[in-house]
Structure formats: structure tokens, C-alpha cells
XYZ file of C-alpha atoms in Angstrom:
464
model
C 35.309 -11.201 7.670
C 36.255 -14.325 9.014
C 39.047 -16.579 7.242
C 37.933 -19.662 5.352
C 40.390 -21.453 7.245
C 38.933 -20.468 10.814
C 35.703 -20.861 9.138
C 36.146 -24.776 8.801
C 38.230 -25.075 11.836
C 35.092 -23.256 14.028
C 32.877 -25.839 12.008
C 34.793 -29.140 12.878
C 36.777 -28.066 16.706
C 35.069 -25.155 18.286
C 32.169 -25.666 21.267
C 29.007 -26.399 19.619
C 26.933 -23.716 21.806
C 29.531 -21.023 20.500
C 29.645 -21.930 17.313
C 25.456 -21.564 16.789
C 25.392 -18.103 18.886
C 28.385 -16.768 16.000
C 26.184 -18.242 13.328
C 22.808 -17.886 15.006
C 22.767 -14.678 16.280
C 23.542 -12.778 13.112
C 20.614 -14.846 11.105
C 18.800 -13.684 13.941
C 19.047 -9.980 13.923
C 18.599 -10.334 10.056
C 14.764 -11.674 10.625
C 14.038 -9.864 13.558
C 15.119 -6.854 11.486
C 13.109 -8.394 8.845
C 9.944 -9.030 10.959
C 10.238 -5.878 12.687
C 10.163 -4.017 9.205
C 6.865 -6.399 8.391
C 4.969 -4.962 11.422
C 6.587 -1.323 10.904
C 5.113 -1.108 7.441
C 1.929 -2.094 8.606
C 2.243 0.735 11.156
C 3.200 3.058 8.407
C 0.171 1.945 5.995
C -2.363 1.800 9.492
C -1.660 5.575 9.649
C -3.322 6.302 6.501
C -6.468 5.637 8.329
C -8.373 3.290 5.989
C -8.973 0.081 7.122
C -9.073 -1.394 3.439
C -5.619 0.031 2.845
C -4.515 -2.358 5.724
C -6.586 -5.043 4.255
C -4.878 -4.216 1.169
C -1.328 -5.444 2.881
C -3.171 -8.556 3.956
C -4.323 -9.564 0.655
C -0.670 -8.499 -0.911
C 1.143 -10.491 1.877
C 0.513 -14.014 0.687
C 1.498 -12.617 -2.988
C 4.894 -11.401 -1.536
C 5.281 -15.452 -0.339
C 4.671 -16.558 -3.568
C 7.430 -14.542 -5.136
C 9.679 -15.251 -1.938
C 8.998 -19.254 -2.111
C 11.406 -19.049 -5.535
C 14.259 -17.281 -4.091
C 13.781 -20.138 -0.718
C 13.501 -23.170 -3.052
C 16.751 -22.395 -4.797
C 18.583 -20.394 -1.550
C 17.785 -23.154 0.609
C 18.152 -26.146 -1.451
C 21.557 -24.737 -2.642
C 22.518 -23.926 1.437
C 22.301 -27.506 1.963
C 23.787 -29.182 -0.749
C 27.195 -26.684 -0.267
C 27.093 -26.769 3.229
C 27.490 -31.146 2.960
C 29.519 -30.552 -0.590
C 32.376 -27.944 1.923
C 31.818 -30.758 4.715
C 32.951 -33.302 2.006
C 36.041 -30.897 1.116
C 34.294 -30.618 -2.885
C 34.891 -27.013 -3.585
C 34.985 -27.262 -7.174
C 31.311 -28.684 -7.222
C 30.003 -26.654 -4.840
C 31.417 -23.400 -7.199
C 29.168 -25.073 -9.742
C 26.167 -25.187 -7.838
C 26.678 -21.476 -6.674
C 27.087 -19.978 -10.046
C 24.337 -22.211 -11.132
C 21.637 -21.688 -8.285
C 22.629 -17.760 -8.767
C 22.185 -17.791 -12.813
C 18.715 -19.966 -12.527
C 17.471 -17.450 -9.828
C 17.951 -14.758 -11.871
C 15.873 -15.870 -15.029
C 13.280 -17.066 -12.545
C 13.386 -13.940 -11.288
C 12.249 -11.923 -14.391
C 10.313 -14.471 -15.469
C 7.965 -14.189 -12.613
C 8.245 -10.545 -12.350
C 6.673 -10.392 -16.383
C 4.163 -13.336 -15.989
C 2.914 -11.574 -12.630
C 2.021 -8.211 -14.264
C -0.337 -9.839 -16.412
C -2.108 -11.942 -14.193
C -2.096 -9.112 -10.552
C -6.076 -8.689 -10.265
C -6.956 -12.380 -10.688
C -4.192 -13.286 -8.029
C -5.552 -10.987 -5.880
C -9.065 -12.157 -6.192
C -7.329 -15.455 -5.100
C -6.098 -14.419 -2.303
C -8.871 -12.490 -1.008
C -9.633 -8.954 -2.045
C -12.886 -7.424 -2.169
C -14.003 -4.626 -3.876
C -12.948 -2.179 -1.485
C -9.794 -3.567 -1.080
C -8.736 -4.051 -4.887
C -8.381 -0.596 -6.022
C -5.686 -0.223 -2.672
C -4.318 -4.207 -3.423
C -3.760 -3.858 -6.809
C -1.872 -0.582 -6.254
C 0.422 -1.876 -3.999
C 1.375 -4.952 -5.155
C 1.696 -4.208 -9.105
C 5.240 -1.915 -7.739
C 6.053 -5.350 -5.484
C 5.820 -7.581 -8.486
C 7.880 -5.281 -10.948
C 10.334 -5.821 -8.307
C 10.437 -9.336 -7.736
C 13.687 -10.783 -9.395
C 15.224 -8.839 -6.290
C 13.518 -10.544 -4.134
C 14.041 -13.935 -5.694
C 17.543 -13.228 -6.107
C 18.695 -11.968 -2.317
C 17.097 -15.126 -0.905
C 19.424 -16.778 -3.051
C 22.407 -15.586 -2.526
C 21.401 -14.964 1.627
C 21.173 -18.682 1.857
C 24.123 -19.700 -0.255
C 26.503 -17.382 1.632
C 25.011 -18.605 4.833
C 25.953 -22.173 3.435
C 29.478 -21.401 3.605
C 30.015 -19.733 7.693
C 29.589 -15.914 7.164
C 26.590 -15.463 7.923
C 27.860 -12.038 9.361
C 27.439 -10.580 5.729
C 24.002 -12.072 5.345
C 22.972 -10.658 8.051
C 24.402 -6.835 7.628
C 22.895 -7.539 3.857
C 19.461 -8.344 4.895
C 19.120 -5.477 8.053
C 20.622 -2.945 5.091
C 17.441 -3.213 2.911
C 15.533 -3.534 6.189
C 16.784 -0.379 7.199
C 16.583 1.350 4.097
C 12.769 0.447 3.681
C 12.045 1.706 7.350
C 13.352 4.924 6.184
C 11.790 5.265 2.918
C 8.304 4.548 3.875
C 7.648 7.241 5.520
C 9.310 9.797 3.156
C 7.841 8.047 -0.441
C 4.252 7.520 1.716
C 3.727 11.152 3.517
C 6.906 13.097 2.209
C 5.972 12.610 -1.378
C 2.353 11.645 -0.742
C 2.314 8.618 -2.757
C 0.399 6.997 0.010
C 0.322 3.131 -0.916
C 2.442 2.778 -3.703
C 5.096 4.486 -1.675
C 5.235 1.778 0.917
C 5.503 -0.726 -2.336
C 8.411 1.666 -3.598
C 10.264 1.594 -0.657
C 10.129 -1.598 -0.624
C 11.732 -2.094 -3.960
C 14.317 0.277 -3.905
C 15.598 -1.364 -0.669
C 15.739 -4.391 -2.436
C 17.700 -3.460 -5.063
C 20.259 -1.686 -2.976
C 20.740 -5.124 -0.639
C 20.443 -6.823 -4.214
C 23.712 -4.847 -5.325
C 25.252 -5.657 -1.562
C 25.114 -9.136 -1.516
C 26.281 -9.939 -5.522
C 28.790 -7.140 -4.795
C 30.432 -10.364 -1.776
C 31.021 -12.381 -4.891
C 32.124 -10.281 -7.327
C 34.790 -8.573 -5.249
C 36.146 -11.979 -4.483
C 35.465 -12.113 -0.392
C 33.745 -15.539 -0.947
C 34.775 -18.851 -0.506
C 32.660 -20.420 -2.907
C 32.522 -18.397 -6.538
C 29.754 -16.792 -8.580
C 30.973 -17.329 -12.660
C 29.691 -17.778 -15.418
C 32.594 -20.321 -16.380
C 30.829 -22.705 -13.446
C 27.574 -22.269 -14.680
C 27.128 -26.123 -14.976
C 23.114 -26.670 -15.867
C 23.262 -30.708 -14.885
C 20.496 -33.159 -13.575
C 22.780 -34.471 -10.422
C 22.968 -30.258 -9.349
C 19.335 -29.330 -9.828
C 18.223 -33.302 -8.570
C 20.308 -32.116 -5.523
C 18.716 -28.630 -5.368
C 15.205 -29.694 -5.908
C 15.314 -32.551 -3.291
C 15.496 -30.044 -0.354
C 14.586 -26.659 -2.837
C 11.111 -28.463 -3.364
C 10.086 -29.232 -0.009
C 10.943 -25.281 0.895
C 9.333 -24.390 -2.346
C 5.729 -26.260 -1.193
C 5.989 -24.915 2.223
C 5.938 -21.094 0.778
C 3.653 -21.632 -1.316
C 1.069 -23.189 0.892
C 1.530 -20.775 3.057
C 1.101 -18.100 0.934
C -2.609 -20.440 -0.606
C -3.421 -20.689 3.494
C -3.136 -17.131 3.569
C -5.082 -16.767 0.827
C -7.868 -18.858 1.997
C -8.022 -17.351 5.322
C -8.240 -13.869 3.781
C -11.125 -15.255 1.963
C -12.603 -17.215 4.858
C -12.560 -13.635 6.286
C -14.193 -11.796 3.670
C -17.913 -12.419 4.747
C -17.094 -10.618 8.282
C -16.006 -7.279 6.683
C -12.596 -5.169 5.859
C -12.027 -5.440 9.922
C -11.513 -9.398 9.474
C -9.306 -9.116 6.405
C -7.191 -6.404 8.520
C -6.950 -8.265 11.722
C -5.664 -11.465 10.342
C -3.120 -9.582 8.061
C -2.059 -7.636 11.551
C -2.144 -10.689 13.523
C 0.186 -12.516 11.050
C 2.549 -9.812 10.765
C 2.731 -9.824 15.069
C 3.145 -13.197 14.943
C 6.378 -13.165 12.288
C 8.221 -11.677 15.143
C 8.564 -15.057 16.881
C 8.600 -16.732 14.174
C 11.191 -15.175 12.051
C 13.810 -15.099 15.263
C 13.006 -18.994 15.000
C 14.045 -19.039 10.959
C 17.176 -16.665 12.030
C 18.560 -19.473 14.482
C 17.757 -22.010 11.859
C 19.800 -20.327 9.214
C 22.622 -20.519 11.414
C 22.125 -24.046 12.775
C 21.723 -25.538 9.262
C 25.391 -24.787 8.338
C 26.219 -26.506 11.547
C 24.432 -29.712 10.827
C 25.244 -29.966 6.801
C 28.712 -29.480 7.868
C 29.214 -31.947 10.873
C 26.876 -34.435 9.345
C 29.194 -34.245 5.663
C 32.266 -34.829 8.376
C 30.560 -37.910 9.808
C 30.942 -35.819 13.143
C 27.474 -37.323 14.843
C 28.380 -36.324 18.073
C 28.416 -32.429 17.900
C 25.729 -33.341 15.245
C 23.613 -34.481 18.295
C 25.131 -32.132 20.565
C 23.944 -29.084 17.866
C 20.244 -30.224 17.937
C 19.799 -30.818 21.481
C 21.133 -27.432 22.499
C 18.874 -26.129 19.678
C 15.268 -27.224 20.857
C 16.089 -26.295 24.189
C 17.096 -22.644 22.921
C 13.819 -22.597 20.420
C 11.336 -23.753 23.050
C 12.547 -20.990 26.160
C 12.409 -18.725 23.634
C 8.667 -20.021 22.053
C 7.053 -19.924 25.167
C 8.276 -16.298 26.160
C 6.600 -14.784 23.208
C 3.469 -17.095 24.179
C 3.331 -15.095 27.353
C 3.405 -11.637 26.034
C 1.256 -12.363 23.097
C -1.340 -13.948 25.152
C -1.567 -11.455 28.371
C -0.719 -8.097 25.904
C -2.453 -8.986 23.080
C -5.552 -5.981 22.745
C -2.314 -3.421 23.135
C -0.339 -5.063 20.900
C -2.867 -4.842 18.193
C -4.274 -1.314 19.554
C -0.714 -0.084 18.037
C -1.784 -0.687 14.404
C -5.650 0.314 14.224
C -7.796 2.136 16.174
C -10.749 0.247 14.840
C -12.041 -1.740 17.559
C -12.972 -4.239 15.454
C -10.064 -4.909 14.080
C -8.623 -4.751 17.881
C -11.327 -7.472 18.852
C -10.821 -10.294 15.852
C -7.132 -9.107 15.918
C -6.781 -9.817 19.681
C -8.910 -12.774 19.941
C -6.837 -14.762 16.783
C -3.385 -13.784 18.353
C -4.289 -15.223 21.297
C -5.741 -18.570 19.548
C -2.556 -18.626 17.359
C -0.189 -18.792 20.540
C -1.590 -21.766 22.348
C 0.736 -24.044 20.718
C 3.448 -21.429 19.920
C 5.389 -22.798 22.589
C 6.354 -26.008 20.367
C 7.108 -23.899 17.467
C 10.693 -24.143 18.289
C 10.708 -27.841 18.197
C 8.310 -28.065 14.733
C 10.980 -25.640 12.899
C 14.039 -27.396 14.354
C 13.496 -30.885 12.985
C 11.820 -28.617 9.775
C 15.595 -27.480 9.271
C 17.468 -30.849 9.935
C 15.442 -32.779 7.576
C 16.806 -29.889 5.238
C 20.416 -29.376 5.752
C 20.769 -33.145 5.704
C 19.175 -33.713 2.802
C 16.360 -35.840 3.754
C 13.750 -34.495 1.342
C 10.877 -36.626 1.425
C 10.389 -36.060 5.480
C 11.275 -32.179 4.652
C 8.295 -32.252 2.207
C 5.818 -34.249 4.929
C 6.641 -31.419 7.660
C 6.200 -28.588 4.802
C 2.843 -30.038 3.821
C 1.277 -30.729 7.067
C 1.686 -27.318 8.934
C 0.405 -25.406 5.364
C -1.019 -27.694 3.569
C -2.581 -31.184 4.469
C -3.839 -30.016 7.964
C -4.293 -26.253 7.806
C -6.013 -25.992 4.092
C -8.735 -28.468 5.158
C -9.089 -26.569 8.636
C -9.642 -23.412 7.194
C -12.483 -24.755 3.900
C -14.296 -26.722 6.791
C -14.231 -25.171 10.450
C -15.628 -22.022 9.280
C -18.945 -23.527 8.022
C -19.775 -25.120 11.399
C -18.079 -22.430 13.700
C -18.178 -18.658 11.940
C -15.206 -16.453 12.238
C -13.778 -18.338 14.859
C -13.494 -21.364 12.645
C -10.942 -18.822 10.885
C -9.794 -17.767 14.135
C -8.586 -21.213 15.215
C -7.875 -22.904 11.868
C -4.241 -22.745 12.690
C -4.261 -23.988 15.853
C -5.751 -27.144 14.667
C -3.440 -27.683 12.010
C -0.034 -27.272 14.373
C -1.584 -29.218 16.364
C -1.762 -32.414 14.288
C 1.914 -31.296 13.064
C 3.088 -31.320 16.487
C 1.986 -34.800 16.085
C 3.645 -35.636 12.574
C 7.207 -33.888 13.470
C 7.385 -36.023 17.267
C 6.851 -39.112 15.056
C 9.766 -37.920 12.172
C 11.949 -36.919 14.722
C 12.078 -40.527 16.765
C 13.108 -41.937 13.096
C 15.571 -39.426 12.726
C 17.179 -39.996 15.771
C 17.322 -43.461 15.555
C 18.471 -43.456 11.909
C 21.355 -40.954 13.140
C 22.694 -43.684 15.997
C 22.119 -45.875 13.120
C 24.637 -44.111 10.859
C 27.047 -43.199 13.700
C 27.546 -46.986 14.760
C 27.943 -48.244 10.986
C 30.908 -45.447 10.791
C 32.721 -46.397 14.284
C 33.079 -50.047 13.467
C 33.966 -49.314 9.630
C 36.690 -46.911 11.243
C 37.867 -50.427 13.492
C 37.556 -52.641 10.620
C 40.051 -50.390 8.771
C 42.265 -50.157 11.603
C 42.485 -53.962 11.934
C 43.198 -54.556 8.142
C 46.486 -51.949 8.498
C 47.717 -54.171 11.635
């Protein structure tokens, strides 16, 4: 593990391209590990041969983001906040917002996984299963929920370790229940026979075990920042801070997870096959996206950190090396989604249906993939530097104000491929919105940076 000191001496003095592939590439294997065991579980359930048990993991998905949105609002909003309170050199506050991030999590956690139980069938109605794909739905995702304060929790504590450099641990934290759940579904699903509910088992057992790996960083003491009870410190200024960032994260989830939702429902009317393909699509498509979030996780340290140091210029340095990293990347997965996209899809039915919708919305989806990298880069800088309010405009338009409307409306003039295209519409008017929000940003940066160089030569011509 690296030393705290070398951890804030790599933050303030190493090259800004190294210092994002150390802290990058680890976030990066974590989601692509993360991704990968998204599409392999959809495999694993595809080979039970029932395309409602596929549409099953469609409707469960947006559930999953529901429970996942806690653990983000709290992990991320926490990330930032320590990341500027360590640039600041405030250790004893940002032990306080640790311990109480972790200790909120946790009652959040069970709170959630209780309230769930009770309400599963009606939340699955909401999000779009019919009555073929209930009985399979509500069997999966009742295990999911009864697990949920692991999942709230681990996002937690991912983001707050991330917050302070090692994002090494996240990382081997995050591929260990990956792993783990790989391995399990196959064995709980056809070893035991459990079918469903052993993908949902797997799922939850992995969970715990990375659950018990990542508290396990705190309580033997190989943190910089502290988990305690003693720090627990419930105050308005800690949660204000959480919230202002926590929030914005918190809406994006969820309307993600009520887009989902919709779309699953916009879908309905066109069969099981249309449910399936846009669950299979999605879970393609969170391959490219999730390496995105992985750099992200480590370039947020990066900025919270330099920007807390008034260090604008490997602040600037950090975001232009960034989008040009995001977009090569963007527009390679654009190519092999678009010319590979019946194959792709072939590998997880062999209903040619599903192939067909499935094929068709991957390949709508990817037209403006290429400036996803851009969208999720500014996403993450109005984060770590604690610029809520345009945080919460970028996590509403992508989800919310432009996709939500796209999805009620385009399919009553245009069928299935209003579906279909409903989220190309909607990044395309974000595309708009984050160009616009990034221009401020910039300028308001050169702003700052000026206002701190001739403070620094007003000061040095009061001490001659």
C-alpha cells in the first residue's frame, strides 16, 4: 500500500498523466470487472433458455440502481468533500465525515433493505414487468433487496477510500466480489439448480464478502482517514457538504434507474423479446461506460486535491489530458458496437428477436457514444469541486429532463423505435447543456487562478 506521505507528494509534484494512469487504471479494472460481471450474469441467466427470465434481469436492473443511487449519494458526496478537506490539510474533519458518511450508510442501508421487501411487486410493476415476467422478477430481486445494505455500504466506503489516493484497494475490493459472483453463478444456478434465485444469491454473498474486505481497510488501521464511532459527528455543515454533491449523484441514479423503468415499459407492448433486448443492450453498453466511471474515480481525487491546493495549473493540465483519453477511448467502442453489433447480442439469446431490437438499439445508442467521454468528464469535475447546482443540471438532463420526456412521447408517434432512439435524443441535447457548463467552468477556473496569483503578489509586497 502506498504511504500517506507519497500519497500527497504524488498528488501535489508528480506528472499529471502518471498520476491519473496510478489512480485511473485501478478504478478502471474495478468497473470493467464490474461491467464484465453485468453482461456475464446475463450470459449465465440467457442459458436458462427463457426469454422472460432475461426480461426478468431487465426489469430487476433499474431496481438494483435504486438501491445503488444510496451508497453513490453518500460515497460520492463524501469522495469529494475529503478529497478538498486532505487538499486543505483538515484531517480531523475529514475523520468526521468518514465515520459519519460510513454510520449513515449503514442505517440507510437496512432501512431500505426492510421498506423494499414490502413494497417488491409494486416496484416491479413500475419498472416494467408483465405477467410473464413477474413470477421470474419477483424471484430474483426479493434475494437482491434482502441484500442491499451491502450494496449501499461498499459504494460507500469504495468512494471514500478512493477520496484519499489508494484506489489500489478499491479496486482489488470491488474485482473480489466481482470475481466471487462470476464463480458462484454458475454453481448456485446449475450446480444447485436454484436457477434464478441463484444468480440473486451469488450476487449477495459476493457482496458481503467485499463488504467484510473493504470495512476490514479501516478497522485494521491501513487508512489514512478513520472509521470510529468517537468521530461520528451528525452536523448540518457535514451532511450540507455531503448532500451538495451526494444529491446531484443521488438524482442521477435514480433517474436512471425511472428511465429504465419507463423504457422497460415503453417496451412492454412489443413482447418479452423487447423487454430482453433493451435489458441486453444496456448491460453491452455498461462496458464503455463503466471504463468511463473507472477513470473518473481516479481523476476526481486528482481534481479535489489540486483544486483544495489552489494548484490550477495541473488542475487544467488533469482535465485536458482527461477528455482526450475519454473521447479515443468513446469512439473505439462506437466502432465495434456499431459494425459487431448482431454478434455481440447473438452471445446472449438465440431469439432472433431479441437479436433484431437488441442489435438495432445498440447501434442507435452508439451514435453519440463518442462524446460520452467528454459528458462524464465535466459530470465528475462539477463533483469533486463541489459545484453542486451544475452537477445536478448535468445529472438531470442526460436521465431526467431530456430522456424521460423522449421516452413518454417518441414512442406514440414512432413505435418501438421511438424506444429505440429515446436515448439518443436525450444525449444529444446534453451534449448541448455540458459544452455550455463547461465554457463557464473554464472561465470561472482562470477566474479563480488570477484572483490567487495577484493575492500571492500583494502578500509578497506587504512583507517587503
Amino acid at each position: 500500500m502506498m504511504e500517506k506521505n507519497q500519497r500527497a507528494e504524488m498528488m501535489e509534484n508528480e506528472k499529471i498523466p502518471r498520476v491519473l494512469m496510478k489512480l485511473a487504471v485501478p478504478g478502471i479494472i474495478a468497473m470493467l470487472v464490474n461491467a464484465v460481471y453485468n453482461v456475464v450474469d446475463t450470459m449465465f441467466v440467457g442459458m436458462l433458455g427463457n426469454t422472460s427470465a432475461i426480461g426478468a434481469v431487465s426489469v430487476a436492473f433499474p431496481l438494483f440502481m435504486i438501491i445503488a443511487a444510496f451508497g453513490q449519494m453518500f460515497g460520492v458526496g463524501a469522495g469529494s468533500y475529503i478529497s478538498r478537506l486532505l487538499g486543505e490539510k483538515n484531517k480531523e474533519l475529514a475523520d468526521k465525515t468518514t465515520s459519519t458518511t460510513f454510520f449513515t450508510s449503514l442505517v440507510c442501508g437496512i432501512v431500505f433493505m426492510n421498506v423494499g421487501t414490502i413494497i417488491i411487486e409494486p416496484l416491479l410493476k413500475m419498472f416494467g414487468a408483465t405477467a410473464t415476467i413477474m413470477p421470474f422478477a419477483k424471484e430474483y430481486s426479493t434475494i437482491l433487496v434482502a441484500g442491499s445494505v451491502f450494496t449501499v455500504c461498499n459504494m460507500t466506503l469504495n468512494n471514500m477510500i478512493r477520496a484519499e489516493g489508494n484506489v489500489k484497494y478499491s479496486m482489488f475490493a470491488i474485482s473480489l466480489g466481482a470475481a466471487l459472483n462470476i464463480i458462484l453463478d454458475p454453481i448456485f444456478m446449475f450446480g444447485f439448480d436454484m436457477g434464478i434465485r441463484g444468480a440473486a444469491l451469488a450476487t449477495v454473498l459476493a457482496q458481503g464478502i467485499s463488504f467484510i474486505f473493504l470495512i476490514r481497510y479501516f478497522i485494521s488501521g491501513k487508512s489514512y482517514i478513520k472509521i470510529a464511532f468517537k468521530h461520528f459527528t451528525p452536523s448540518s455543515k457535514i451532511y450540507a457538504e455531503i448532500m451538495k454533491i451526494g444529491i446531484a449523484t443521488f438524482v442521477r441514479q435514480a433517474l436512471s434507474s425511472l428511465s429504465l423503468g419507463l423504457i422497460n415499459v415503453a417496451a412492454m407492448p412489443y413482447g418479452d423479446a423487447a423487454v430482453a433486448a433493451m435489458g441486453v443492450t444496456l448491460r453491452i453498453l455498461s462496458i464503455g461506460v463503466f471504463v468511463i466511471f473507472g477513470y473518473n474515480q481516479g481523476l476526481q481525487p486528482v481534481v479535489g486535491y489540486n483544486y483544495g491546493a489552489k494548484k490550477y495549473n495541473r488542475l487544467q493540465e488533469a482535465i485536458k489530458v482527461s477528455l482526450k483519453l475519454t473521447t479515443i477511448f468513446s469512439m473505439l467502442v462506437t466502432v465495434v458496437f456499431m459494425f459487431f453489433a448482431e454478434a455481440i447480442i447473438g452471445v446472449f439469446s438465440n431469439d432472433a428477436e431479441v437479436i433484431t431490437i437488441g442489435a438495432k438499439t445498440l447501434r442507435a445508442i452508439s451514435l453519440l457514444f463518442p462524446l460520452f467521454g467528454f459528458q462524464q468528464v465535466y459530470a465528475s469535475l462539477f463533483q469533486a469541486l463541489g459545484k453542486g447546482k451544475e452537477s445536478l443540471i448535468l445529472s438531470l438532463a442526460r436521465q431526467g429532463i431530456f430522456l424521460i420526456p423522449a421516452v413518454l412521447i417518441l414512442p406514440k408517434f414512432f413505435g418501438l423505435n421511438g424506444v429505440i432512439y429515446s436515448q439518443t435524443i436525450a444525449d444529444f441535447f446534453t451534449i448541448i447543456v455540458t459544452a455550455i457548463l463547461g465554457l463557464i467552468l473554464n472561465k470561472s477556473l482562470k477566474k479563480e487562478e488570477q484572483n490567487v496569483y495577484y493575492k500571492g503578489l500583494r502578500e509578497q509586497q506587504i512583507v517587503v
